[in-house]
Amino acid sequence: MYIKAKVAGRSSVFSKPELKICGDLWPSYNKKTSKLVKELKEGYEKGWSILENIVLNQSAELREIGGAFCFSLQNEDTVFIYKSLLFKKSVYYRLFGKELLWSIEPHDLILKEDMSGLKLIKKEFLLLSCMGESPLPNQSFYTNISRLPAGHLLIFSKNELAIKKIDFLDRCEPLKKARLLDYAEEARRLIDRSIRYQMEDKNNVGVLLSGGVDSSVILCSLKNMEFNVRAYHWSFKGIPAADESFYANAVSNKHKIKLRNIESDDIIRTASYINADWLFQTPYNHSFYRMFEKTKQACMADGVEYLANGYLGDVLFGPNQDVTFKSLIRSLPFHEVPKYLKESIGTVWFSKRNEAKDGTHPMLQRLPWYQNFLSDDAIEIVKDAHAFIPLASSFEEELIRCSDNETDSALELGLFYDDVHLMYPLSTRELLEFSLQLPLGYRMIPTGSQWVDKPVLRLAYQDLLPKEIISRNHRQSLDAMEEVYVYKNASQIYDFLKNSMLVTLKLIDTDKLKSVFNDRSKLTSSASGLICCIMTELWLNKVTHNEAKENNSNVSDKYFYKVF
């Protein structure tokens, strides 16, 4: 059950109980919370009383509610706000005097009394956005606005604010003496169950199909369960390093699924990747927003309201740390070691498998994209990245950060809010916990004289995946599309950045920037960073021109669901 609502409010304006809920609820294993979902389907009044009882008396049971959702509940002089572990949109809040303001849209919380323009944003966080990173789950890009981390309950009563962690991941012990096949069977059971629950009553479903293992698994599973499904594929025709059409066609043809290509060549030819009218409330500091936009338009033309994807597959099933051969062997059950050693004979080993797991901050990893045009002062800030956005202390924390970040929220809020909704079949607590117990040695195995990622997924769906997907062992480079776009539309990119606020703030050096556009090698190596800076600049323009109401949050009644 998908509930389309805007969770927002102000603690001082409510005199009666009120419930606002947003997101997707699906059946769960707990009888009480299953009853809640049923009652909410039939009407809010009964559901509200059940939810109120849970919040007031047994708040730990909130983690048992199946779904990706948030809600706010006003009860007399107390406000409760909860964001589930799987909800992608951010939930923002701030204290204003003795009041609490909250909303899933941060611009609702910018008031006329606030300092205007660039003073609303921390400079290091602005650079964080330029580098393609997100703040920590409890932070936002705004100086006086906080985010409620996923799985947490906010309680505001008698002018006191408390944040309580409700949901968490249970770190189970690995399956004893389990074979690779045992993990594959368990993964398939969990993925299929997730799809059954998440896609209940959603028969006309689209899948964003890259042609990789993750999205292909989702497409095959939906088709196998007899959903009415169609595929949407980003076609990078003419850019061999980025084009995955061969694989997308292989899986869609095997299951006779209609495939619609979302073309990129017209975007490059017409220089239409960047749209100054995009309304970002937080930065979508990555590429391909325009491709998402075209995909949404195609879904609407086809009458598809739900678009599933293979998001999180790399993190859940792929190598999750700096890999050594010894670490792989140590993670395996003893009876599996001889076979592993035998397969590894003659297989070329490599020292690094996952670029960001060696203790180096991701921002420093990406510095080669930026060093040709960032100012020296900005580069020094980047080198201190650990100070204002420390690395995750554990794989569990990394999973939570991947599932709860500002970039996903910006995409949800900007495009996939009213007409088409993104679905994440691999994003469930069960699968996150399964990932915590998956041995490193089953995330990458030696076979056929090569090392293969995600063997669990490949084996789990070997009866449904075409042989081209099962045996695929390389990745296309999506950076190649950015390089082609920036190179062929260099004047557009340069004109956009040369007088930007990023230059005014001395984050971009204009002399360096000019030299980049006079050197093809520097231009192509900087392409991804330049696009990311432009996306940040687009958001920055909207922030500085935001018109807030005097002493009142911009909270609209559109899509409100109220219970009195």
PDB file of N, CA and C in Angstrom, residues 247-340:
ATOM      1  N   TYR A 247      23.542  -6.766 -23.117  1.00  0.00           N
ATOM      2  CA  TYR A 247      23.099  -7.542 -21.959  1.00  0.00           C
ATOM      3  C   TYR A 247      21.623  -7.272 -21.637  1.00  0.00           C
ATOM      4  N   ALA A 248      21.200  -6.019 -21.759  1.00  0.00           N
ATOM      5  CA  ALA A 248      19.794  -5.694 -21.517  1.00  0.00           C
ATOM      6  C   ALA A 248      18.898  -6.425 -22.508  1.00  0.00           C
ATOM      7  N   ASN A 249      19.312  -6.501 -23.758  1.00  0.00           N
ATOM      8  CA  ASN A 249      18.538  -7.222 -24.770  1.00  0.00           C
ATOM      9  C   ASN A 249      18.526  -8.722 -24.482  1.00  0.00           C
ATOM     10  N   ALA A 250      19.649  -9.245 -23.991  1.00  0.00           N
ATOM     11  CA  ALA A 250      19.727 -10.682 -23.713  1.00  0.00           C
ATOM     12  C   ALA A 250      18.706 -11.110 -22.671  1.00  0.00           C
ATOM     13  N   VAL A 251      18.605 -10.363 -21.578  1.00  0.00           N
ATOM     14  CA  VAL A 251      17.681 -10.770 -20.513  1.00  0.00           C
ATOM     15  C   VAL A 251      16.230 -10.477 -20.883  1.00  0.00           C
ATOM     16  N   SER A 252      15.966  -9.368 -21.557  1.00  0.00           N
ATOM     17  CA  SER A 252      14.578  -9.058 -21.936  1.00  0.00           C
ATOM     18  C   SER A 252      14.083 -10.009 -23.026  1.00  0.00           C
ATOM     19  N   ASN A 253      14.948 -10.382 -23.949  1.00  0.00           N
ATOM     20  CA  ASN A 253      14.552 -11.326 -25.004  1.00  0.00           C
ATOM     21  C   ASN A 253      14.279 -12.717 -24.441  1.00  0.00           C
ATOM     22  N   LYS A 254      15.084 -13.146 -23.479  1.00  0.00           N
ATOM     23  CA  LYS A 254      14.906 -14.484 -22.892  1.00  0.00           C
ATOM     24  C   LYS A 254      13.520 -14.638 -22.288  1.00  0.00           C
ATOM     25  N   HIS A 255      13.020 -13.553 -21.672  1.00  0.00           N
ATOM     26  CA  HIS A 255      11.724 -13.633 -20.985  1.00  0.00           C
ATOM     27  C   HIS A 255      10.605 -12.917 -21.746  1.00  0.00           C
ATOM     28  N   LYS A 256      10.912 -12.533 -22.987  1.00  0.00           N
ATOM     29  CA  LYS A 256       9.908 -11.890 -23.846  1.00  0.00           C
ATOM     30  C   LYS A 256       9.269 -10.685 -23.145  1.00  0.00           C
ATOM     31  N   ILE A 257      10.139  -9.832 -22.628  1.00  0.00           N
ATOM     32  CA  ILE A 257       9.712  -8.621 -21.925  1.00  0.00           C
ATOM     33  C   ILE A 257       9.957  -7.418 -22.829  1.00  0.00           C
ATOM     34  N   LYS A 258       8.979  -6.549 -22.923  1.00  0.00           N
ATOM     35  CA  LYS A 258       9.119  -5.353 -23.758  1.00  0.00           C
ATOM     36  C   LYS A 258      10.196  -4.449 -23.175  1.00  0.00           C
ATOM     37  N   LEU A 259      11.148  -4.076 -24.027  1.00  0.00           N
ATOM     38  CA  LEU A 259      12.261  -3.222 -23.607  1.00  0.00           C
ATOM     39  C   LEU A 259      12.164  -1.873 -24.288  1.00  0.00           C
ATOM     40  N   ARG A 260      12.158  -0.819 -23.489  1.00  0.00           N
ATOM     41  CA  ARG A 260      12.163   0.538 -24.042  1.00  0.00           C
ATOM     42  C   ARG A 260      13.520   1.170 -23.759  1.00  0.00           C
ATOM     43  N   ASN A 261      14.200   1.596 -24.817  1.00  0.00           N
ATOM     44  CA  ASN A 261      15.490   2.254 -24.655  1.00  0.00           C
ATOM     45  C   ASN A 261      15.306   3.743 -24.365  1.00  0.00           C
ATOM     46  N   ILE A 262      16.014   4.215 -23.367  1.00  0.00           N
ATOM     47  CA  ILE A 262      16.065   5.635 -23.041  1.00  0.00           C
ATOM     48  C   ILE A 262      17.361   6.162 -23.652  1.00  0.00           C
ATOM     49  N   GLU A 263      17.243   6.858 -24.762  1.00  0.00           N
ATOM     50  CA  GLU A 263      18.413   7.232 -25.552  1.00  0.00           C
ATOM     51  C   GLU A 263      19.169   8.414 -24.949  1.00  0.00           C
ATOM     52  N   SER A 264      20.491   8.351 -25.087  1.00  0.00           N
ATOM     53  CA  SER A 264      21.334   9.448 -24.593  1.00  0.00           C
ATOM     54  C   SER A 264      21.908  10.293 -25.723  1.00  0.00           C
ATOM     55  N   ASP A 265      21.901   9.768 -26.961  1.00  0.00           N
ATOM     56  CA  ASP A 265      22.577  10.486 -28.047  1.00  0.00           C
ATOM     57  C   ASP A 265      21.929  11.830 -28.348  1.00  0.00           C
ATOM     58  N   ASP A 266      20.594  11.921 -28.188  1.00  0.00           N
ATOM     59  CA  ASP A 266      19.936  13.204 -28.448  1.00  0.00           C
ATOM     60  C   ASP A 266      20.281  14.228 -27.371  1.00  0.00           C
ATOM     61  N   ILE A 267      20.528  13.767 -26.140  1.00  0.00           N
ATOM     62  CA  ILE A 267      20.941  14.664 -25.060  1.00  0.00           C
ATOM     63  C   ILE A 267      22.300  15.281 -25.375  1.00  0.00           C
ATOM     64  N   ILE A 268      23.206  14.454 -25.874  1.00  0.00           N
ATOM     65  CA  ILE A 268      24.542  14.938 -26.230  1.00  0.00           C
ATOM     66  C   ILE A 268      24.462  15.891 -27.423  1.00  0.00           C
ATOM     67  N   ARG A 269      23.683  15.478 -28.413  1.00  0.00           N
ATOM     68  CA  ARG A 269      23.602  16.266 -29.657  1.00  0.00           C
ATOM     69  C   ARG A 269      22.976  17.630 -29.424  1.00  0.00           C
ATOM     70  N   THR A 270      21.960  17.707 -28.559  1.00  0.00           N
ATOM     71  CA  THR A 270      21.234  18.970 -28.336  1.00  0.00           C
ATOM     72  C   THR A 270      21.706  19.728 -27.102  1.00  0.00           C
ATOM     73  N   ALA A 271      22.753  19.209 -26.436  1.00  0.00           N
ATOM     74  CA  ALA A 271      23.285  19.847 -25.217  1.00  0.00           C
ATOM     75  C   ALA A 271      22.182  20.081 -24.192  1.00  0.00           C
ATOM     76  N   SER A 272      21.342  19.067 -23.988  1.00  0.00           N
ATOM     77  CA  SER A 272      20.174  19.229 -23.123  1.00  0.00           C
ATOM     78  C   SER A 272      20.267  18.441 -21.823  1.00  0.00           C
ATOM     79  N   TYR A 273      21.491  18.083 -21.442  1.00  0.00           N
ATOM     80  CA  TYR A 273      21.629  17.362 -20.181  1.00  0.00           C
ATOM     81  C   TYR A 273      21.283  18.246 -18.987  1.00  0.00           C
ATOM     82  N   ILE A 274      21.637  19.518 -19.065  1.00  0.00           N
ATOM     83  CA  ILE A 274      21.507  20.440 -17.936  1.00  0.00           C
ATOM     84  C   ILE A 274      20.291  21.335 -18.125  1.00  0.00           C
ATOM     85  N   ASN A 275      19.479  21.425 -17.088  1.00  0.00           N
ATOM     86  CA  ASN A 275      18.275  22.241 -17.125  1.00  0.00           C
ATOM     87  C   ASN A 275      18.292  23.204 -15.947  1.00  0.00           C
ATOM     88  N   ALA A 276      18.432  24.471 -16.239  1.00  0.00           N
ATOM     89  CA  ALA A 276      18.514  25.474 -15.168  1.00  0.00           C
ATOM     90  C   ALA A 276      17.210  25.611 -14.394  1.00  0.00           C
ATOM     91  N   ASP A 277      16.116  25.030 -14.908  1.00  0.00           N
ATOM     92  CA  ASP A 277      14.824  25.114 -14.232  1.00  0.00           C
ATOM     93  C   ASP A 277      14.573  23.969 -13.265  1.00  0.00           C
ATOM     94  N   TRP A 278      15.495  23.038 -13.170  1.00  0.00           N
ATOM     95  CA  TRP A 278      15.317  21.965 -12.196  1.00  0.00           C
ATOM     96  C   TRP A 278      15.212  22.562 -10.800  1.00  0.00           C
ATOM     97  N   LEU A 279      14.301  22.038  -9.991  1.00  0.00           N
ATOM     98  CA  LEU A 279      14.052  22.563  -8.646  1.00  0.00           C
ATOM     99  C   LEU A 279      14.623  21.600  -7.608  1.00  0.00           C
ATOM    100  N   PHE A 280      15.851  21.814  -7.233  1.00  0.00           N
ATOM    101  CA  PHE A 280      16.483  20.976  -6.220  1.00  0.00           C
ATOM    102  C   PHE A 280      16.355  21.627  -4.846  1.00  0.00           C
ATOM    103  N   GLN A 281      15.835  20.867  -3.866  1.00  0.00           N
ATOM    104  CA  GLN A 281      15.828  21.350  -2.491  1.00  0.00           C
ATOM    105  C   GLN A 281      17.082  20.898  -1.748  1.00  0.00           C
ATOM    106  N   THR A 282      17.658  19.814  -2.217  1.00  0.00           N
ATOM    107  CA  THR A 282      18.996  19.392  -1.805  1.00  0.00           C
ATOM    108  C   THR A 282      19.718  18.982  -3.087  1.00  0.00           C
ATOM    109  N   PRO A 283      21.030  18.996  -3.102  1.00  0.00           N
ATOM    110  CA  PRO A 283      21.721  18.736  -4.367  1.00  0.00           C
ATOM    111  C   PRO A 283      21.603  17.287  -4.822  1.00  0.00           C
ATOM    112  N   TYR A 284      21.256  17.105  -6.094  1.00  0.00           N
ATOM    113  CA  TYR A 284      21.432  15.793  -6.706  1.00  0.00           C
ATOM    114  C   TYR A 284      22.821  15.832  -7.336  1.00  0.00           C
ATOM    115  N   ASN A 285      23.809  15.526  -6.524  1.00  0.00           N
ATOM    116  CA  ASN A 285      25.200  15.761  -6.914  1.00  0.00           C
ATOM    117  C   ASN A 285      25.819  14.561  -7.619  1.00  0.00           C
ATOM    118  N   HIS A 286      25.078  14.019  -8.562  1.00  0.00           N
ATOM    119  CA  HIS A 286      25.562  12.923  -9.396  1.00  0.00           C
ATOM    120  C   HIS A 286      25.095  13.162 -10.823  1.00  0.00           C
ATOM    121  N   SER A 287      25.536  12.313 -11.710  1.00  0.00           N
ATOM    122  CA  SER A 287      25.141  12.429 -13.108  1.00  0.00           C
ATOM    123  C   SER A 287      23.813  11.715 -13.363  1.00  0.00           C
ATOM    124  N   PHE A 288      23.321  11.874 -14.587  1.00  0.00           N
ATOM    125  CA  PHE A 288      22.196  11.107 -15.118  1.00  0.00           C
ATOM    126  C   PHE A 288      20.826  11.497 -14.563  1.00  0.00           C
ATOM    127  N   TYR A 289      20.710  12.691 -13.986  1.00  0.00           N
ATOM    128  CA  TYR A 289      19.383  13.156 -13.573  1.00  0.00           C
ATOM    129  C   TYR A 289      18.462  13.263 -14.789  1.00  0.00           C
ATOM    130  N   ARG A 290      19.029  13.731 -15.899  1.00  0.00           N
ATOM    131  CA  ARG A 290      18.232  13.856 -17.122  1.00  0.00           C
ATOM    132  C   ARG A 290      17.778  12.484 -17.624  1.00  0.00           C
ATOM    133  N   MET A 291      18.601  11.466 -17.471  1.00  0.00           N
ATOM    134  CA  MET A 291      18.218  10.119 -17.873  1.00  0.00           C
ATOM    135  C   MET A 291      17.082   9.605 -16.994  1.00  0.00           C
ATOM    136  N   PHE A 292      17.138   9.894 -15.706  1.00  0.00           N
ATOM    137  CA  PHE A 292      16.031   9.547 -14.819  1.00  0.00           C
ATOM    138  C   PHE A 292      14.756  10.271 -15.244  1.00  0.00           C
ATOM    139  N   GLU A 293      14.906  11.532 -15.595  1.00  0.00           N
ATOM    140  CA  GLU A 293      13.757  12.333 -16.009  1.00  0.00           C
ATOM    141  C   GLU A 293      13.106  11.735 -17.256  1.00  0.00           C
ATOM    142  N   LYS A 294      13.919  11.341 -18.226  1.00  0.00           N
ATOM    143  CA  LYS A 294      13.392  10.715 -19.440  1.00  0.00           C
ATOM    144  C   LYS A 294      12.747   9.357 -19.130  1.00  0.00           C
ATOM    145  N   THR A 295      13.309   8.638 -18.191  1.00  0.00           N
ATOM    146  CA  THR A 295      12.729   7.355 -17.788  1.00  0.00           C
ATOM    147  C   THR A 295      11.360   7.559 -17.157  1.00  0.00           C
ATOM    148  N   LYS A 296      11.247   8.556 -16.305  1.00  0.00           N
ATOM    149  CA  LYS A 296       9.946   8.846 -15.689  1.00  0.00           C
ATOM    150  C   LYS A 296       8.923   9.194 -16.762  1.00  0.00           C
ATOM    151  N   GLN A 297       9.296  10.003 -17.725  1.00  0.00           N
ATOM    152  CA  GLN A 297       8.377  10.370 -18.806  1.00  0.00           C
ATOM    153  C   GLN A 297       7.918   9.143 -19.585  1.00  0.00           C
ATOM    154  N   ALA A 298       8.840   8.204 -19.823  1.00  0.00           N
ATOM    155  CA  ALA A 298       8.486   6.972 -20.528  1.00  0.00           C
ATOM    156  C   ALA A 298       7.532   6.124 -19.701  1.00  0.00           C
ATOM    157  N   CYS A 299       7.775   6.051 -18.386  1.00  0.00           N
ATOM    158  CA  CYS A 299       6.882   5.299 -17.499  1.00  0.00           C
ATOM    159  C   CYS A 299       5.477   5.885 -17.511  1.00  0.00           C
ATOM    160  N   MET A 300       5.379   7.195 -17.450  1.00  0.00           N
ATOM    161  CA  MET A 300       4.068   7.843 -17.453  1.00  0.00           C
ATOM    162  C   MET A 300       3.346   7.584 -18.770  1.00  0.00           C
ATOM    163  N   ALA A 301       4.073   7.608 -19.885  1.00  0.00           N
ATOM    164  CA  ALA A 301       3.465   7.332 -21.193  1.00  0.00           C
ATOM    165  C   ALA A 301       2.949   5.895 -21.270  1.00  0.00           C
ATOM    166  N   ASP A 302       3.615   4.973 -20.538  1.00  0.00           N
ATOM    167  CA  ASP A 302       3.223   3.563 -20.555  1.00  0.00           C
ATOM    168  C   ASP A 302       2.243   3.196 -19.453  1.00  0.00           C
ATOM    169  N   GLY A 303       1.887   4.164 -18.613  1.00  0.00           N
ATOM    170  CA  GLY A 303       0.975   3.877 -17.507  1.00  0.00           C
ATOM    171  C   GLY A 303       1.622   3.091 -16.383  1.00  0.00           C
ATOM    172  N   VAL A 304       2.943   3.195 -16.251  1.00  0.00           N
ATOM    173  CA  VAL A 304       3.682   2.499 -15.195  1.00  0.00           C
ATOM    174  C   VAL A 304       3.872   3.437 -14.013  1.00  0.00           C
ATOM    175  N   GLU A 305       3.373   3.038 -12.837  1.00  0.00           N
ATOM    176  CA  GLU A 305       3.453   3.899 -11.652  1.00  0.00           C
ATOM    177  C   GLU A 305       4.591   3.517 -10.718  1.00  0.00           C
ATOM    178  N   TYR A 306       5.148   2.313 -10.891  1.00  0.00           N
ATOM    179  CA  TYR A 306       6.179   1.844  -9.982  1.00  0.00           C
ATOM    180  C   TYR A 306       7.383   1.354 -10.790  1.00  0.00           C
ATOM    181  N   LEU A 307       8.558   1.881 -10.441  1.00  0.00           N
ATOM    182  CA  LEU A 307       9.780   1.571 -11.167  1.00  0.00           C
ATOM    183  C   LEU A 307      10.768   0.922 -10.210  1.00  0.00           C
ATOM    184  N   ALA A 308      10.995  -0.383 -10.379  1.00  0.00           N
ATOM    185  CA  ALA A 308      11.915  -1.123  -9.515  1.00  0.00           C
ATOM    186  C   ALA A 308      13.338  -1.036 -10.062  1.00  0.00           C
ATOM    187  N   ASN A 309      14.310  -1.326  -9.198  1.00  0.00           N
ATOM    188  CA  ASN A 309      15.715  -1.252  -9.594  1.00  0.00           C
ATOM    189  C   ASN A 309      16.529  -2.235  -8.773  1.00  0.00           C
ATOM    190  N   GLY A 310      17.785  -2.389  -9.134  1.00  0.00           N
ATOM    191  CA  GLY A 310      18.683  -3.300  -8.414  1.00  0.00           C
ATOM    192  C   GLY A 310      19.588  -2.590  -7.433  1.00  0.00           C
ATOM    193  N   TYR A 311      19.170  -1.424  -6.979  1.00  0.00           N
ATOM    194  CA  TYR A 311      19.968  -0.601  -6.069  1.00  0.00           C
ATOM    195  C   TYR A 311      20.382  -1.394  -4.827  1.00  0.00           C
ATOM    196  N   LEU A 312      21.601  -1.240  -4.386  1.00  0.00           N
ATOM    197  CA  LEU A 312      22.233  -1.855  -3.219  1.00  0.00           C
ATOM    198  C   LEU A 312      22.853  -3.215  -3.521  1.00  0.00           C
ATOM    199  N   GLY A 313      22.629  -3.751  -4.715  1.00  0.00           N
ATOM    200  CA  GLY A 313      23.156  -5.074  -5.013  1.00  0.00           C
ATOM    201  C   GLY A 313      24.670  -5.172  -4.865  1.00  0.00           C
ATOM    202  N   ASP A 314      25.383  -4.147  -5.337  1.00  0.00           N
ATOM    203  CA  ASP A 314      26.842  -4.163  -5.229  1.00  0.00           C
ATOM    204  C   ASP A 314      27.295  -4.241  -3.775  1.00  0.00           C
ATOM    205  N   VAL A 315      26.620  -3.488  -2.907  1.00  0.00           N
ATOM    206  CA  VAL A 315      27.004  -3.441  -1.499  1.00  0.00           C
ATOM    207  C   VAL A 315      26.610  -4.723  -0.778  1.00  0.00           C
ATOM    208  N   LEU A 316      25.424  -5.245  -1.089  1.00  0.00           N
ATOM    209  CA  LEU A 316      24.926  -6.427  -0.391  1.00  0.00           C
ATOM    210  C   LEU A 316      25.683  -7.695  -0.757  1.00  0.00           C
ATOM    211  N   PHE A 317      26.034  -7.845  -2.040  1.00  0.00           N
ATOM    212  CA  PHE A 317      26.555  -9.122  -2.518  1.00  0.00           C
ATOM    213  C   PHE A 317      27.983  -9.065  -3.067  1.00  0.00           C
ATOM    214  N   GLY A 318      28.531  -7.865  -3.271  1.00  0.00           N
ATOM    215  CA  GLY A 318      29.878  -7.744  -3.801  1.00  0.00           C
ATOM    216  C   GLY A 318      30.920  -7.602  -2.709  1.00  0.00           C
ATOM    217  N   PRO A 319      32.223  -7.582  -3.072  1.00  0.00           N
ATOM    218  CA  PRO A 319      33.298  -7.395  -2.089  1.00  0.00           C
ATOM    219  C   PRO A 319      33.092  -6.099  -1.317  1.00  0.00           C
ATOM    220  N   ASN A 320      33.214  -6.159  -0.007  1.00  0.00           N
ATOM    221  CA  ASN A 320      32.893  -4.991   0.812  1.00  0.00           C
ATOM    222  C   ASN A 320      34.072  -4.485   1.628  1.00  0.00           C
ATOM    223  N   GLN A 321      35.278  -4.873   1.267  1.00  0.00           N
ATOM    224  CA  GLN A 321      36.452  -4.387   1.982  1.00  0.00           C
ATOM    225  C   GLN A 321      37.670  -4.627   1.110  1.00  0.00           C
ATOM    226  N   ASP A 322      38.809  -4.098   1.548  1.00  0.00           N
ATOM    227  CA  ASP A 322      40.049  -4.349   0.822  1.00  0.00           C
ATOM    228  C   ASP A 322      40.373  -5.836   0.950  1.00  0.00           C
ATOM    229  N   VAL A 323      40.407  -6.531  -0.178  1.00  0.00           N
ATOM    230  CA  VAL A 323      40.465  -7.981  -0.194  1.00  0.00           C
ATOM    231  C   VAL A 323      41.907  -8.476  -0.300  1.00  0.00           C
ATOM    232  N   THR A 324      42.237  -9.442   0.526  1.00  0.00           N
ATOM    233  CA  THR A 324      43.470 -10.202   0.353  1.00  0.00           C
ATOM    234  C   THR A 324      43.084 -11.666   0.209  1.00  0.00           C
ATOM    235  N   PHE A 325      43.949 -12.431  -0.407  1.00  0.00           N
ATOM    236  CA  PHE A 325      43.643 -13.853  -0.590  1.00  0.00           C
ATOM    237  C   PHE A 325      43.470 -14.538   0.767  1.00  0.00           C
ATOM    238  N   LYS A 326      44.292 -14.145   1.733  1.00  0.00           N
ATOM    239  CA  LYS A 326      44.196 -14.733   3.068  1.00  0.00           C
ATOM    240  C   LYS A 326      42.843 -14.432   3.711  1.00  0.00           C
ATOM    241  N   SER A 327      42.346 -13.189   3.541  1.00  0.00           N
ATOM    242  CA  SER A 327      41.055 -12.830   4.141  1.00  0.00           C
ATOM    243  C   SER A 327      39.911 -13.626   3.514  1.00  0.00           C
ATOM    244  N   LEU A 328      40.013 -13.927   2.224  1.00  0.00           N
ATOM    245  CA  LEU A 328      38.995 -14.746   1.565  1.00  0.00           C
ATOM    246  C   LEU A 328      38.978 -16.155   2.155  1.00  0.00           C
ATOM    247  N   ILE A 329      40.133 -16.768   2.264  1.00  0.00           N
ATOM    248  CA  ILE A 329      40.230 -18.140   2.767  1.00  0.00           C
ATOM    249  C   ILE A 329      39.726 -18.227   4.206  1.00  0.00           C
ATOM    250  N   ARG A 330      40.127 -17.264   5.027  1.00  0.00           N
ATOM    251  CA  ARG A 330      39.736 -17.288   6.442  1.00  0.00           C
ATOM    252  C   ARG A 330      38.234 -17.171   6.650  1.00  0.00           C
ATOM    253  N   SER A 331      37.533 -16.569   5.691  1.00  0.00           N
ATOM    254  CA  SER A 331      36.087 -16.361   5.853  1.00  0.00           C
ATOM    255  C   SER A 331      35.269 -17.595   5.506  1.00  0.00           C
ATOM    256  N   LEU A 332      35.901 -18.621   4.927  1.00  0.00           N
ATOM    257  CA  LEU A 332      35.176 -19.785   4.418  1.00  0.00           C
ATOM    258  C   LEU A 332      35.099 -20.915   5.440  1.00  0.00           C
ATOM    259  N   PRO A 333      34.032 -21.721   5.371  1.00  0.00           N
ATOM    260  CA  PRO A 333      34.008 -22.964   6.144  1.00  0.00           C
ATOM    261  C   PRO A 333      35.169 -23.854   5.703  1.00  0.00           C
ATOM    262  N   PHE A 334      35.698 -24.635   6.642  1.00  0.00           N
ATOM    263  CA  PHE A 334      36.911 -25.414   6.372  1.00  0.00           C
ATOM    264  C   PHE A 334      36.726 -26.348   5.175  1.00  0.00           C
ATOM    265  N   HIS A 335      35.543 -26.953   5.037  1.00  0.00           N
ATOM    266  CA  HIS A 335      35.340 -27.937   3.977  1.00  0.00           C
ATOM    267  C   HIS A 335      35.299 -27.295   2.587  1.00  0.00           C
ATOM    268  N   GLU A 336      35.142 -25.963   2.521  1.00  0.00           N
ATOM    269  CA  GLU A 336      35.099 -25.280   1.240  1.00  0.00           C
ATOM    270  C   GLU A 336      36.488 -24.830   0.771  1.00  0.00           C
ATOM    271  N   VAL A 337      37.448 -24.812   1.667  1.00  0.00           N
ATOM    272  CA  VAL A 337      38.772 -24.261   1.354  1.00  0.00           C
ATOM    273  C   VAL A 337      39.486 -25.028   0.243  1.00  0.00           C
ATOM    274  N   PRO A 338      39.526 -26.389   0.271  1.00  0.00           N
ATOM    275  CA  PRO A 338      40.255 -27.101  -0.799  1.00  0.00           C
ATOM    276  C   PRO A 338      39.754 -26.769  -2.200  1.00  0.00           C
ATOM    277  N   LYS A 339      38.443 -26.736  -2.370  1.00  0.00           N
ATOM    278  CA  LYS A 339      37.890 -26.417  -3.694  1.00  0.00           C
ATOM    279  C   LYS A 339      38.264 -24.998  -4.104  1.00  0.00           C
ATOM    280  N   TYR A 340      38.216 -24.072  -3.155  1.00  0.00           N
ATOM    281  CA  TYR A 340      38.563 -22.674  -3.417  1.00  0.00           C
ATOM    282  C   TYR A 340      40.019 -22.558  -3.858  1.00  0.00           C
TER     283      TYR A 340
END
